[in-house]
Amino acid sequence: MPGAKGRSFGFLKGIFRYDFTEIAGLDNLFEPKEILEKSQSEMAADIGAEKVLYTVNGSSSGVLTLLSLFRGKKVLFARDFHLSAAHAIELFDITPVFVYPETPVISSVVNKAAVKTALEQNPDIAAIYITYPNYYGFCADLSGIVKLAHQKRIPVVVDAAHSACFPYSEFLPASPAESGADAWVVSTHKTLPAMNQSAYVAVGKKSRLSAENIKEALNHFVTTSPSYPIMASIDFAKDYMAKKGKRRIEKLFYAIVKYSKKIDELYGFTVVKQVDKGEPKDVLKWAIDYRASGLSAADVQKALHKRRIYAEAVDPHYILFLLSPALHRKALKKAYRALKKMEPTGNPREMKPTYALEKCEWGAPASQETVWADLSACEGKIAAKPVAIYPPGVPAVLKGQILTRELISGIQRAKAEGLSVVGMKDGLIKVYADK
């Protein structure tokens, strides 16, 4: 194995030459002792962690790993979590306690006061789960939340999938390690020069969680045939950032400042600033509010694609560019010129968010039988499957949640804007059947 036998052929060509398995000298990801362990130890030292564990199954495998440690327990969740956390709640019979952003929209974050109140009301909380940063780059007060939790001897685990660059630059928010998190998961592929699916789980230096237990749990969720090209790409990204990351981010930061000012001068476009409402902002999440332009998401996508520019996301509020230290600064100039050529309608759009994070009302199904039903006719019914909207993959609806008119309208707005809705089938939603 693998069947390509190291030959260079087909459209993958050179990749096959490096697609190996656990032969002599290449170590074993399940029990690394040689080159993989050396690479993981170097990554841990670079980011300030006690231990780093690579995974080729993306951050989702890391999320499942960390939450599996709290099977059957009560966990406090910031509600802006990824779909993988929703799956973990169901798989591990976790009792969730949700804390919502002050402004219940997917671009906002929870505040420390809300976490403190929830802890006081739920003294049996076993862990806190935070997304840091969120999809748009906004950051909760992670260090403050960690201090609150640790005073009560509660561990904090973090979906830090989008924080890969944080340890390498003072221009970015504090890293999970600096904030004192107990364990966190990072997607190296999102903002570092590493291949899709590459990620790692990190354990803090003063973690209340056992690195050995985390490793044993991680082995439950990763393939027994890990991709060596993917693992090699993590190692490459590690070395790249250690040697060039700080300087590359610094240059990119000043380019972001330069072109953000230029975009702010355009009619109808405003760049979301580094600090908004007191919340630190990851500048590598270059978010541009275009509602004042009057343009639709489809208008913006079409104009960008015409110039071969592919944003990370275009939702009804923001154009989001996900920037990387490997990105050439000319790309920002190209994006600015594309926005400059767009033609605002002169009629600013004032509309509701694509979907809000409605406070969850749980229902008790009358039957375990499920049916696919027309979404528009499901008010008051109980969802039998999570529904998430991409971007960013935050569930709008959770399994067991009562479908309100607001939830239904939010999903319908997302579909009308051309966003991808996951968890539905041909306009139907899976609900529990009535008696």
mmCIF file of N, CA and C in Angstrom, residues 13 20 163 191 305 308 349 359:
data_model
loop_
_atom_site.group_PDB
_atom_site.id
_atom_site.type_symbol
_atom_site.label_atom_id
_atom_site.label_comp_id
_atom_site.label_asym_id
_atom_site.label_seq_id
_atom_site.Cartn_x
_atom_site.Cartn_y
_atom_site.Cartn_z
ATOM 1 N N LYS A 13 0.523 12.847 -10.565
ATOM 2 C CA LYS A 13 1.959 12.743 -10.841
ATOM 3 C C LYS A 13 2.818 12.732 -9.579
ATOM 4 N N PHE A 20 3.254 7.536 0.858
ATOM 5 C CA PHE A 20 3.779 6.316 1.466
ATOM 6 C C PHE A 20 2.860 5.815 2.578
ATOM 7 N N SER A 163 -7.143 29.772 14.168
ATOM 8 C CA SER A 163 -6.145 30.556 14.909
ATOM 9 C C SER A 163 -4.702 30.182 14.567
ATOM 10 N N THR A 191 -5.134 28.665 7.224
ATOM 11 C CA THR A 191 -4.364 29.888 6.974
ATOM 12 C C THR A 191 -2.861 29.661 6.858
ATOM 13 N N HIS A 305 -16.021 36.782 -9.477
ATOM 14 C CA HIS A 305 -15.663 35.630 -10.311
ATOM 15 C C HIS A 305 -15.243 36.063 -11.717
ATOM 16 N N ARG A 308 -11.793 36.464 -11.660
ATOM 17 C CA ARG A 308 -11.121 35.289 -11.106
ATOM 18 C C ARG A 308 -10.677 35.508 -9.663
ATOM 19 N N ARG A 349 -29.186 48.283 1.533
ATOM 20 C CA ARG A 349 -30.051 47.189 1.982
ATOM 21 C C ARG A 349 -30.053 47.128 3.499
ATOM 22 N N LYS A 359 -32.403 31.379 20.651
ATOM 23 C CA LYS A 359 -32.290 30.607 21.883
ATOM 24 C C LYS A 359 -33.046 29.296 21.726
#
